[in-house]
Tab-separated table of C-alpha atoms in Angstrom:
chain	number	residue	atom	x	y	z
A	1	LEU	CA	87.406	35.883	-152.477
A	2	ASP	CA	84.603	35.625	-149.924
A	3	VAL	CA	84.821	38.063	-147.001
A	4	ILE	CA	82.645	38.693	-143.955
A	5	TYR	CA	83.560	42.126	-142.634
A	6	HIS	CA	82.340	44.210	-139.691
A	7	LEU	CA	82.308	47.956	-140.401
A	8	VAL	CA	84.613	50.070	-138.205
A	9	GLU	CA	86.272	53.486	-138.634
A	10	ASP	CA	86.218	54.971	-142.143
A	11	ALA	CA	89.998	54.942	-142.583
A	12	VAL	CA	90.226	51.302	-141.515
A	13	PHE	CA	87.352	50.405	-143.824
A	14	GLU	CA	88.881	52.189	-146.853
A	15	ASP	CA	92.298	50.606	-146.284
A	16	HIS	CA	90.743	47.178	-145.944
A	17	MET	CA	88.683	47.581	-149.114
A	18	GLN	CA	91.709	48.700	-151.140
A	19	ARG	CA	93.718	45.689	-150.024
A	20	LEU	CA	90.705	43.432	-150.529
A	21	PHE	CA	90.151	44.392	-154.172
A	22	ALA	CA	93.877	44.508	-154.907
A	23	GLY	CA	94.203	40.922	-153.727
A	24	ALA	CA	91.255	39.549	-155.708
A	25	THR	CA	91.943	37.888	-159.064
A	26	ARG	CA	88.356	37.532	-160.330
A	27	TYR	CA	85.662	38.904	-158.010
A	28	VAL	CA	84.816	39.899	-154.428
A	29	ILE	CA	81.716	38.996	-152.447
A	30	ILE	CA	81.077	41.111	-149.328
A	31	TYR	CA	78.499	40.476	-146.635
A	32	SER	CA	77.800	43.412	-144.329
A	33	SER	CA	75.713	43.648	-141.175
A	34	ASN	CA	74.685	46.653	-139.122
A	35	THR	CA	72.905	44.742	-136.340
A	36	ASP	CA	73.546	45.365	-132.650
A	37	GLN	CA	75.442	42.828	-130.582
A	38	GLN	CA	72.236	42.150	-128.639
A	39	ALA	CA	69.179	40.841	-130.414
A	40	ALA	CA	66.110	43.039	-130.760
A	41	VAL	CA	63.554	42.729	-128.003
A	42	GLN	CA	60.449	40.825	-129.076
A	43	GLY	CA	58.068	41.794	-126.263
A	44	ALA	CA	58.387	44.209	-123.346
A	45	GLU	CA	61.787	45.033	-121.890
A	46	TYR	CA	62.405	45.341	-118.152
A	47	PHE	CA	65.494	46.591	-116.368
A	48	VAL	CA	67.414	45.868	-113.163
A	49	ASN	CA	70.310	47.945	-111.887
A	50	LYS	CA	72.046	48.913	-108.662
A	51	ASP	CA	70.308	52.315	-108.599
A	52	GLY	CA	66.851	50.761	-108.910
A	53	ALA	CA	64.084	50.062	-106.424
A	54	ASP	CA	61.719	47.114	-106.286
A	55	ALA	CA	58.790	49.509	-105.880
A	56	ASN	CA	59.491	50.723	-109.424
A	57	GLY	CA	57.813	49.383	-112.534
A	58	GLY	CA	61.087	48.311	-114.156
A	59	ALA	CA	60.113	49.491	-117.654
A	60	SER	CA	63.156	51.762	-118.148
A	61	ARG	CA	66.666	52.214	-116.804
A	62	GLU	CA	65.418	55.187	-114.788
A	63	THR	CA	62.630	53.117	-113.204
A	64	ALA	CA	64.599	49.864	-112.904
A	65	PHE	CA	64.068	47.174	-110.305
A	66	LEU	CA	66.763	46.649	-107.678
A	67	THR	CA	66.692	42.840	-107.564
A	68	ILE	CA	66.927	40.305	-110.342
A	69	GLN	CA	64.178	38.230	-108.740
A	70	ASN	CA	61.645	41.055	-109.132
A	71	GLY	CA	62.770	41.523	-112.710
A	72	VAL	CA	62.307	37.828	-113.487
A	73	ASN	CA	58.902	37.839	-111.774
A	74	ALA	CA	57.757	40.593	-114.138
A	75	LEU	CA	58.584	38.691	-117.320
A	76	LYS	CA	55.954	37.226	-119.611
A	77	PRO	CA	56.764	35.011	-122.602
A	78	GLY	CA	58.697	36.990	-125.207
A	79	ASP	CA	59.894	39.658	-122.743
A	80	THR	CA	63.493	40.612	-122.007
A	81	LEU	CA	65.174	41.460	-118.707
A	82	THR	CA	68.324	43.595	-119.037
A	83	ILE	CA	70.537	43.692	-115.947
A	84	GLY	CA	72.991	46.505	-115.254
A	85	PRO	CA	76.562	45.935	-114.038
A	86	GLY	CA	77.200	45.008	-110.422
A	87	GLU	CA	77.166	42.324	-107.761
A	88	TYR	CA	73.752	41.020	-106.740
A	89	PHE	CA	73.613	39.194	-103.409
A	90	GLU	CA	70.567	37.058	-104.126
A	91	ASN	CA	69.300	33.897	-105.763
A	92	VAL	CA	66.476	33.630	-108.292
A	93	LYS	CA	63.739	31.011	-108.687
A	94	ARG	CA	60.854	30.629	-111.077
A	95	GLU	CA	58.694	27.717	-112.259
A	96	ASN	CA	56.850	27.071	-115.537
A	97	PHE	CA	58.664	30.008	-117.083
A	98	GLY	CA	58.520	31.031	-120.742
A	99	SER	CA	56.634	29.682	-123.739
A	100	PRO	CA	57.383	27.616	-126.877
A	101	ASP	CA	56.183	30.561	-128.989
A	102	ALA	CA	58.911	33.150	-128.245
A	103	ASP	CA	62.286	33.597	-126.558
A	104	THR	CA	62.180	35.010	-123.032
A	105	VAL	CA	65.568	36.574	-122.309
A	106	ILE	CA	67.528	37.297	-119.121
A	107	ARG	CA	70.707	39.123	-120.081
A	108	ALA	CA	73.506	41.298	-118.793
A	109	GLU	CA	73.467	44.770	-120.291
A	110	ILE	CA	77.241	44.341	-120.683
A	111	PRO	CA	78.195	40.644	-120.775
A	112	GLY	CA	80.541	39.659	-117.972
A	113	THR	CA	79.713	42.588	-115.664
A	114	VAL	CA	76.822	41.003	-113.721
A	115	VAL	CA	77.661	38.626	-110.874
A	116	MET	CA	75.092	36.933	-108.655
A	117	ARG	CA	76.703	36.091	-105.335
A	118	GLY	CA	75.871	33.486	-102.752
A	119	ASP	CA	78.944	34.457	-100.743
A	120	VAL	CA	80.119	37.496	-98.824
A	121	ASP	CA	83.606	38.880	-98.356
A	122	ALA	CA	85.351	37.342	-95.370
A	123	PRO	CA	86.288	39.583	-92.437
A	124	ALA	CA	89.907	40.249	-91.513
A	125	PHE	CA	91.427	37.318	-89.623
A	126	GLU	CA	93.741	37.611	-86.625
A	127	LYS	CA	96.133	34.941	-85.344
A	128	VAL	CA	94.786	32.932	-82.403
A	129	GLU	CA	97.039	32.938	-79.357
A	130	GLY	CA	98.406	29.497	-78.532
A	131	TYR	CA	98.119	28.187	-82.105
A	132	ARG	CA	100.647	28.315	-84.931
A	133	PHE	CA	98.353	28.173	-87.947
A	134	VAL	CA	94.856	29.143	-86.783
A	135	TYR	CA	93.345	32.567	-87.463
A	136	ALA	CA	89.969	33.854	-86.310
A	137	ALA	CA	87.400	36.554	-87.043
A	138	ALA	CA	83.975	37.501	-85.745
A	139	PHE	CA	81.278	36.344	-88.172
A	140	ASP	CA	77.537	36.479	-87.484
A	141	GLN	CA	76.239	34.206	-90.274
A	142	THR	CA	76.457	30.428	-90.439
A	143	PRO	CA	79.174	29.620	-93.013
A	144	LEU	CA	78.234	26.941	-95.523
A	145	ALA	CA	81.726	26.995	-97.019
A	146	VAL	CA	84.884	29.077	-96.868
A	147	LEU	CA	86.298	29.803	-100.333
A	148	GLU	CA	89.985	30.529	-100.965
A	149	HIS	CA	89.852	32.364	-104.266
A	150	ASP	CA	93.478	32.682	-105.293
A	151	THR	CA	93.964	28.890	-105.042
A	152	VAL	CA	90.388	28.102	-106.208
A	153	SER	CA	89.943	25.962	-103.094
A	154	VAL	CA	87.069	25.159	-100.750
A	155	LEU	CA	88.189	24.791	-97.135
A	156	SER	CA	86.977	21.629	-95.409
A	157	LYS	CA	84.787	21.951	-92.335
A	158	ARG	CA	86.116	20.577	-89.044
A	159	PRO	CA	84.354	19.994	-85.696
A	160	ASN	CA	86.815	21.872	-83.499
A	161	ILE	CA	89.668	24.361	-83.499
A	162	ARG	CA	92.312	21.699	-82.719
A	163	ASP	CA	91.671	19.951	-86.031
A	164	VAL	CA	92.076	23.248	-87.854
A	165	GLU	CA	95.542	23.633	-86.323
A	166	TYR	CA	96.758	20.308	-87.715
A	167	GLU	CA	94.927	20.206	-91.049
A	168	PRO	CA	95.725	22.881	-93.656
A	169	GLY	CA	92.836	24.220	-95.694
A	170	THR	CA	90.146	23.781	-93.041
A	171	PHE	CA	87.715	25.874	-90.999
A	172	TYR	CA	85.633	25.654	-87.842
A	173	TYR	CA	82.711	27.823	-86.829
A	174	ASP	CA	81.832	28.426	-83.170
A	175	GLU	CA	78.102	29.130	-83.324
A	176	ASN	CA	77.890	30.346	-79.729
A	177	ALA	CA	80.822	32.730	-79.974
A	178	LYS	CA	79.976	33.711	-83.588
A	179	THR	CA	83.624	33.197	-84.500
A	180	LEU	CA	85.098	31.714	-87.665
A	181	TYR	CA	88.454	29.904	-87.466
A	182	VAL	CA	90.543	29.061	-90.550
A	183	SER	CA	93.887	27.667	-91.614
A	184	SER	CA	94.984	28.418	-95.173
A	185	THR	CA	95.844	25.717	-97.688
A	186	ASP	CA	99.575	26.456	-97.335
A	187	LEU	CA	99.438	27.456	-93.635
A	188	ARG	CA	100.403	31.034	-94.448
A	189	ALA	CA	98.602	34.001	-92.907
A	190	PRO	CA	95.114	34.523	-94.435
A	191	GLY	CA	96.012	38.135	-95.170
A	192	ARG	CA	98.016	36.800	-98.109
A	193	ARG	CA	94.913	35.192	-99.552
A	194	ARG	CA	91.432	36.285	-100.644
A	195	TYR	CA	88.526	34.599	-98.857
A	196	THR	CA	84.781	34.728	-99.173
A	197	VAL	CA	82.213	32.840	-97.138
A	198	ALA	CA	79.260	31.041	-98.719
A	199	VAL	CA	76.068	31.880	-96.833
A	200	ASN	CA	73.317	31.171	-99.394
A	201	GLY	CA	72.558	27.461	-99.805
A	202	ASN	CA	70.389	27.888	-102.904
A	203	HIS	CA	71.239	27.848	-106.606
A	204	GLY	CA	72.113	31.165	-108.240
A	205	ILE	CA	69.362	30.868	-110.860
A	206	GLU	CA	66.938	27.965	-110.563
A	207	LEU	CA	64.325	27.582	-113.294
A	208	THR	CA	61.886	24.685	-113.257
A	209	LYS	CA	60.295	23.632	-116.574
A	210	PRO	CA	61.445	26.699	-118.530
A	211	GLN	CA	60.583	26.957	-122.224
A	212	ARG	CA	62.634	28.971	-124.725
A	213	VAL	CA	64.423	30.886	-122.000
A	214	VAL	CA	67.756	32.494	-122.897
A	215	ILE	CA	70.260	33.439	-120.164
A	216	GLU	CA	73.150	35.495	-121.448
A	217	GLY	CA	76.298	37.091	-120.040
A	218	LEU	CA	75.756	36.379	-116.317
A	219	GLY	CA	78.112	35.084	-113.639
A	220	ALA	CA	77.326	33.246	-110.399
A	221	SER	CA	79.768	32.919	-107.515
A	222	GLY	CA	79.811	31.265	-104.113
A	223	PHE	CA	76.581	29.247	-104.180
A	224	TYR	CA	77.532	26.348	-101.976
A	225	PRO	CA	76.031	23.849	-101.862
A	226	GLY	CA	74.324	24.818	-105.092
A	227	TRP	CA	74.685	25.347	-108.805
A	228	GLY	CA	75.426	28.667	-110.425
A	229	ILE	CA	72.617	28.109	-112.932
A	230	LEU	CA	70.240	25.145	-112.789
A	231	MET	CA	67.464	24.435	-115.294
A	232	SER	CA	65.189	21.500	-114.483
A	233	GLU	CA	63.300	19.932	-117.404
A	234	PRO	CA	64.134	22.735	-119.860
A	235	VAL	CA	62.715	22.861	-123.373
A	236	SER	CA	64.621	24.722	-126.137
A	237	CYS	CA	66.584	26.861	-123.658
A	238	THR	CA	69.969	28.538	-124.127
A	239	VAL	CA	72.690	29.535	-121.652
A	240	ARG	CA	75.271	31.690	-123.407
A	241	ASP	CA	78.477	33.374	-122.168
A	242	CYS	CA	77.721	32.553	-118.528
A	243	VAL	CA	80.111	31.455	-115.773
A	244	GLY	CA	79.760	29.604	-112.469
A	245	TYR	CA	82.724	30.197	-110.138
A	246	LEU	CA	83.397	28.474	-106.813
A	247	CYS	CA	79.886	27.096	-106.613
A	248	GLU	CA	79.468	23.416	-105.784
A	249	GLY	CA	78.241	23.006	-109.380
A	250	GLY	CA	78.556	25.307	-112.374
A	251	ILE	CA	75.789	25.256	-115.000
A	252	GLN	CA	73.407	22.351	-115.429
A	253	ALA	CA	70.372	21.403	-117.486
A	254	ASP	CA	68.567	18.562	-115.697
A	255	SER	CA	66.143	16.384	-117.656
A	256	GLY	CA	64.228	15.577	-114.478
A	257	SER	CA	64.514	11.852	-115.136
A	258	GLY	CA	67.208	11.350	-112.512
């Protein structure tokens, strides 16, 4: 009997071992490991969290950077950037990043708790007088897309408010009045839906010619038009346990050859 077992509470371990040996007819081989979930840091470790400041040095959780971009800028080949939980309204770029000699790591401190956002929460919409299905809200940024989260839909842009009335799942933005008009995909009131508005036209993370870069446990939402994570001409890179949600593209490694 060949078993790979992860050590837990003593009582659970003892019960498991008793059943393990009782069930074996000839011999038992056990492999045990005491390693952390996250790999050991090879070089320096830098930190980003929502309590940080970009004037900090980033070398500890207490002196963390505030933005992921500043954390990435600090990395040298073999270093690790550990990002604390939260939403980060930014995009990150770096060129000629990493080295073939060591892994350079960008990771969530707790996988699945870090989200880079290219969108912002939509304001509350009110019904427009004289229309059956059009709702409006003041909005002072140019919307690149309106995202209907509960239906995983991207509303189509229209040139005027009249088209929004007759076409479900559309939006119009009046630049002069700074007003956003929408109709939901099922023509119900927007208050029954969850909307965000894409306002950042970049990619969430864009690395050009990275080498042995590992990105782990991050999410990217609302980058439109853009990819959640884009690596151009990567060499020996890894993207692990990452998610792109309601971006125009999710995660891509581009060879650069077209």
